Tab-separated table of C-alpha atoms in Angstrom:
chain	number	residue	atom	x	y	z
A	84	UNK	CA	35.447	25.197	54.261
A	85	UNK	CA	33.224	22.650	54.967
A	86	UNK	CA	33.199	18.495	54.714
A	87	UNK	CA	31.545	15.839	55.521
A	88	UNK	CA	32.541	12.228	56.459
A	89	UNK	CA	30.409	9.076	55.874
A	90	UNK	CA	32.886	6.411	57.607
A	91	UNK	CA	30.662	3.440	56.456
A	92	UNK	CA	30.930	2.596	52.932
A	93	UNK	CA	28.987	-0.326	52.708
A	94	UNK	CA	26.591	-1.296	55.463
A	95	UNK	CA	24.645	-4.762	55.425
A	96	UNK	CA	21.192	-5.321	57.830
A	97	UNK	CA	19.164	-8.100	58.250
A	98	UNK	CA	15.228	-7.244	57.350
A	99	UNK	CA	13.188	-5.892	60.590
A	100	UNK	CA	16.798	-5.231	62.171
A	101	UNK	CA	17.834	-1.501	63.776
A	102	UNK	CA	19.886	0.795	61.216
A	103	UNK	CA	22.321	3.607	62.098
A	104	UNK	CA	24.640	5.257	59.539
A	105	UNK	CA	26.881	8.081	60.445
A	106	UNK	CA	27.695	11.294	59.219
A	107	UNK	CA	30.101	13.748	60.526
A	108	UNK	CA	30.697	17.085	59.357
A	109	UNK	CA	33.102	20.156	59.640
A	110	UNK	CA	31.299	23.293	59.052
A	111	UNK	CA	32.640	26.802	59.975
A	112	UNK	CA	29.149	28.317	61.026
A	113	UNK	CA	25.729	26.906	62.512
A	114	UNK	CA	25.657	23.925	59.700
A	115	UNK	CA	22.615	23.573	57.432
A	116	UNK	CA	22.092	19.319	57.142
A	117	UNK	CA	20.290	17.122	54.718
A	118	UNK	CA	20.077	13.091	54.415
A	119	UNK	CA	19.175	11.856	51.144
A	120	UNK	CA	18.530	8.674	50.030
A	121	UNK	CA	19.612	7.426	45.950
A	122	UNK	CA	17.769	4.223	44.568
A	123	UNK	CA	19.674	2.971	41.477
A	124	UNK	CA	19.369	5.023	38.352
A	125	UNK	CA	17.463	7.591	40.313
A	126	UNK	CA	17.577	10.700	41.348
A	127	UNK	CA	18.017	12.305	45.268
A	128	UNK	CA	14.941	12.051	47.613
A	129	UNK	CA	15.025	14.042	50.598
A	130	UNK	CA	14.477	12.395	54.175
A	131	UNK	CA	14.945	14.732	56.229
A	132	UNK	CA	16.741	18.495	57.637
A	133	UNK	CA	17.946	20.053	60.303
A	134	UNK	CA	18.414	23.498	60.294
A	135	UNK	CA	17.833	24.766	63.976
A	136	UNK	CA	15.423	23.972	67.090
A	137	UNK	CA	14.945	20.288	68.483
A	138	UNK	CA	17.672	18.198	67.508
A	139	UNK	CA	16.096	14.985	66.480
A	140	UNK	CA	14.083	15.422	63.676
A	141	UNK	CA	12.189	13.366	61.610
A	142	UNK	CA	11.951	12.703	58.076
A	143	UNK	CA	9.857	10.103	55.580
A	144	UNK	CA	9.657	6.558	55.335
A	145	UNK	CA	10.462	6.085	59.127
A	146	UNK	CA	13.868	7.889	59.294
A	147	UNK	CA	14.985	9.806	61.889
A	148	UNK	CA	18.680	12.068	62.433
A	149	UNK	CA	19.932	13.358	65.220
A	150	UNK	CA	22.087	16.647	65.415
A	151	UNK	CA	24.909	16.438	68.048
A	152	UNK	CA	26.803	19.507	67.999
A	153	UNK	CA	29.526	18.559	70.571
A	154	UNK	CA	30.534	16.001	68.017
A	155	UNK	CA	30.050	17.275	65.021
A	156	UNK	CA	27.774	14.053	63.775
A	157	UNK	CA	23.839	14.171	62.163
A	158	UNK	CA	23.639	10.228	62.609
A	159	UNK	CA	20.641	8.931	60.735
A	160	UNK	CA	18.521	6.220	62.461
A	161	UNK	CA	15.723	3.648	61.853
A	162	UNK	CA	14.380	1.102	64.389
A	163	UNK	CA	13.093	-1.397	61.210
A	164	UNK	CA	13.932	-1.932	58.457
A	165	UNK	CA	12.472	-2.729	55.332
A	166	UNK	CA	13.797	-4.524	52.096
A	167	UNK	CA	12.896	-1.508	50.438
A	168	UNK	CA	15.213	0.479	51.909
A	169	UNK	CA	18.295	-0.837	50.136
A	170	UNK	CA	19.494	2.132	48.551
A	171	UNK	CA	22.313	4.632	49.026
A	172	UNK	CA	22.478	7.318	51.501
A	173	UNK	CA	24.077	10.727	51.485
A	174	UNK	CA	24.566	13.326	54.154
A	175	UNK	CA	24.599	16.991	53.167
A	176	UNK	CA	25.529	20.460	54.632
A	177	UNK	CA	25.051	23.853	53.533
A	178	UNK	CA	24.112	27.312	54.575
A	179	UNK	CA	20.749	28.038	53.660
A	180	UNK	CA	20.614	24.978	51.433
A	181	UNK	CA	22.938	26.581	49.178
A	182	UNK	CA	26.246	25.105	47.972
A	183	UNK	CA	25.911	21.621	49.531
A	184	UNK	CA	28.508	19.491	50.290
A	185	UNK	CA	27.899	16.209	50.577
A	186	UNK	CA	29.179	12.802	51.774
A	187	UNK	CA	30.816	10.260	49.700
A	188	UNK	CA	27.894	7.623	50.637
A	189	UNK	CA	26.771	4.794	52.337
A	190	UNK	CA	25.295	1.943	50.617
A	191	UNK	CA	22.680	0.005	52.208
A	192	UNK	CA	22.154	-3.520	51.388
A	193	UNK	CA	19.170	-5.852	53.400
A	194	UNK	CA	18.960	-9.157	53.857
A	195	UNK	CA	15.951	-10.977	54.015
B	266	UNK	CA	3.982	19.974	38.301
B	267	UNK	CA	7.186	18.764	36.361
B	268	UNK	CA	9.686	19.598	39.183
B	269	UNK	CA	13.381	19.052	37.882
B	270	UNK	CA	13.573	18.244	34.268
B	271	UNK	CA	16.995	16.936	33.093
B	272	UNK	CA	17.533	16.082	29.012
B	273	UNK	CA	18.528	13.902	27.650
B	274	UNK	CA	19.062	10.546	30.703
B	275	UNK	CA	21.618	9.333	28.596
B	276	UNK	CA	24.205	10.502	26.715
B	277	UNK	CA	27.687	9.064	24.700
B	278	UNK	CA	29.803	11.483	23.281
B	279	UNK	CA	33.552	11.050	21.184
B	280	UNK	CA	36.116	13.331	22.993
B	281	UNK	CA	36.569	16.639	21.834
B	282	UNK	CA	33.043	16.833	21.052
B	283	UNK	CA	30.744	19.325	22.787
B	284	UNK	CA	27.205	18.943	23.933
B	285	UNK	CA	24.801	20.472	26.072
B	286	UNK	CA	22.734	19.123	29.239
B	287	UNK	CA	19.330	20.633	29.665
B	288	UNK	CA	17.852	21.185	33.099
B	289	UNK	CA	14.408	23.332	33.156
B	290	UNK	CA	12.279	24.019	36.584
B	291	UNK	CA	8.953	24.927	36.981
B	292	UNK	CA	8.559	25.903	40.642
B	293	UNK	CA	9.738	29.609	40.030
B	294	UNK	CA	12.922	28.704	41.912
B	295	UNK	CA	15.669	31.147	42.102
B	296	UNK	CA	18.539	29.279	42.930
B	297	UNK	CA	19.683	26.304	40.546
B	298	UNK	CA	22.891	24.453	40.388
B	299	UNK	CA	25.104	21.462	38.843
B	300	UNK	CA	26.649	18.674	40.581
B	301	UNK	CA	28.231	15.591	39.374
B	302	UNK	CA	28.106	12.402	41.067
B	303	UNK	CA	31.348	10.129	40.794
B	304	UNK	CA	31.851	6.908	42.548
B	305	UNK	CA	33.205	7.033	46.161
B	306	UNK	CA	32.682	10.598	45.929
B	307	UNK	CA	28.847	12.099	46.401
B	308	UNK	CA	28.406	14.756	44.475
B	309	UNK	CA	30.584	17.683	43.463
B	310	UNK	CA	28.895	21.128	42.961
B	311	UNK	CA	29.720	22.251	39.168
B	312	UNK	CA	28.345	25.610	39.008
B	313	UNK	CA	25.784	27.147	40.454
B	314	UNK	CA	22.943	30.537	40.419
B	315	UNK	CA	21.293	32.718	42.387
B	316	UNK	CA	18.973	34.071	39.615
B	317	UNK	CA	18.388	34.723	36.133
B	318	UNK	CA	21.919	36.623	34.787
B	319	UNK	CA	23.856	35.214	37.691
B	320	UNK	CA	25.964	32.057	37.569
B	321	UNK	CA	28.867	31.350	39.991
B	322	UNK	CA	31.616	28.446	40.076
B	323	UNK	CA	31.468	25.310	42.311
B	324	UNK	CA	33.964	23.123	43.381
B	325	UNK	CA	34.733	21.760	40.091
B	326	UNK	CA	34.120	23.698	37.040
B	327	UNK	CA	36.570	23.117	34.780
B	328	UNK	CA	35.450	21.933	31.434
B	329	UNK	CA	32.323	23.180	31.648
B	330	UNK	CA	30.201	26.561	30.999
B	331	UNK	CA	26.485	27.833	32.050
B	332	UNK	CA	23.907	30.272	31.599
B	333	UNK	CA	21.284	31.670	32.877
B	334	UNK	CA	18.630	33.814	30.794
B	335	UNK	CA	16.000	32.513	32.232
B	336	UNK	CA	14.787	31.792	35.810
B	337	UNK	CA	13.514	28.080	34.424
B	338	UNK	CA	16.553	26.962	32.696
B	339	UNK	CA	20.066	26.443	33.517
B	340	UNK	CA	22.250	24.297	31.045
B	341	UNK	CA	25.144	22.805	31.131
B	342	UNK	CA	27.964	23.091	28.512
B	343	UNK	CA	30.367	20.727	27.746
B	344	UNK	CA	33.123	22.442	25.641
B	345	UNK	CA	35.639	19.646	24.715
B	346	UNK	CA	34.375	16.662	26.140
B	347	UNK	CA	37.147	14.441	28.123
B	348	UNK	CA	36.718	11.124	29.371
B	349	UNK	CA	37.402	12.528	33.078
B	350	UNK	CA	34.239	14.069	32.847
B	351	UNK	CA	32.242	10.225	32.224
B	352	UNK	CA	29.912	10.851	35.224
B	353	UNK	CA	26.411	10.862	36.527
B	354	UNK	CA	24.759	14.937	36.145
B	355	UNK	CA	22.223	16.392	38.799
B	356	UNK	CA	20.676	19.447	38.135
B	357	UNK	CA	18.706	21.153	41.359
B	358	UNK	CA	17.082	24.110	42.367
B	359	UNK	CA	15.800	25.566	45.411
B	360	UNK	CA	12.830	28.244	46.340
B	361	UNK	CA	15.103	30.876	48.891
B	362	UNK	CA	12.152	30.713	51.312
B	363	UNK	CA	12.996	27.295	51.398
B	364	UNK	CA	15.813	25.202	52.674
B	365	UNK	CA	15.075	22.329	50.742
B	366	UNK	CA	17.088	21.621	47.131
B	367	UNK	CA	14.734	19.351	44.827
B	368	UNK	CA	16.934	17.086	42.182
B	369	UNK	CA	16.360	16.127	38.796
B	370	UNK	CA	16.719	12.531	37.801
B	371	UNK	CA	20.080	12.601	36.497
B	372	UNK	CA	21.830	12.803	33.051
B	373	UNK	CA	24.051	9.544	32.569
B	374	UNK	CA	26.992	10.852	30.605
B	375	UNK	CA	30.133	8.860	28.546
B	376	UNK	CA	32.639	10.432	27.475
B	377	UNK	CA	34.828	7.812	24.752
């Protein structure tokens, strides 16, 4: 079975500050992992995937994720942030892209 | 190029009643699927297909039916409607070269 954990519910950062929101998952094979970001009334735009290879990958708009397999986490990161990132944020994981499961979300809110 | 077409955005229906939720594609994708996106939840995988003629249950697909004649279309039947199923609709679909599932824009649905 798989899961996946967003601990942060609601995360607040100040314009131009650092941004890290975490994801851990429980997957019982080599895990397939999406971030996605929701603006309201929209629909799900990918940032970015992992499915093997270097473990930091990066994705649009200035995101980046890291895989750690030891702990079970695909944290997503961005050094800056930008107004227009307030939005919410969903981690994902699947085989082959199929089935996903995702996070509960994290909701991003900047202050200027 | 269309992408992910979801009909109609918005939706209220009386309980009991039935309706159905369009989703078309138009990137020759084999695999499409449902999810539902509640509050505090992410989404929840409905049902799901590898191909035309092939549907498969998610993780929640009680209350609701699909089908699958064609490889561009893939609606979503609601029987009876209940208010339990008041929620947000995604339809997706994914290209199995690819690892990547695109999203329509979302079907906002009440259920009174």
């Amino acid at each position: 079975a798989q899961s996946v954990t967003q601990p942060d519910i609601h995360i607040t950062v100040s314009e131009g500050a650092s941004l890290e929101l975490r994801c851990n998952y429980s997957y019982g094979a080599t895990p397939y992992l999406f971030w996605y970001v929701q603006s309201p009334g929209q629909g799900l735009q990918l940032l970015l995937k992992y499915f093997s290879g270097d473990t930091l990958v990066q994705g649009i708009k200035g995101f980046e994720a890291e895989f750690k397999r030891s702990q079970s986490s695909f944290n997503l990161r961005k050094p800056s942030v930008h107004w227009s990132d307030a939005a919410e944020y969903f981690c994902a994981v699947g085989a082959n892209g199929n089935k996903l499961g995702f996070g509960a979300g994290t909701i991003l809110r900047v202050k200027s | 190029n269309a992408g992910v077409t979801q009909t109609p955005k918005f939706q209220v229906l009386k309980t009991g009643q039935s309706m159905t939720l369009q989703c078309a594609q138009d990137m020759n994708h084999e695999y499409m699927s449902w999810y539902r996106q509640d509050p505090g939840m992410g989404l929840r995988l409905i049902h799901y297909s590898v191909g035309a003629g092939i549907t498969d249950q998610g993780e929640v697909p009680n209350g609701y039916n699909v089908s699958r004649s064609t490889t561009e279309d893939f609606p979503l039947r609601l029987l009876s409607a209940a208010p339990s199923q008041t929620s947000v609709y995604f339809c997706a679909s994914r290209n199995d070269r690819q690892n990547t599932i695109y999203f329509g824009e979302g079907s906002w649905l009440t259920v009174v």
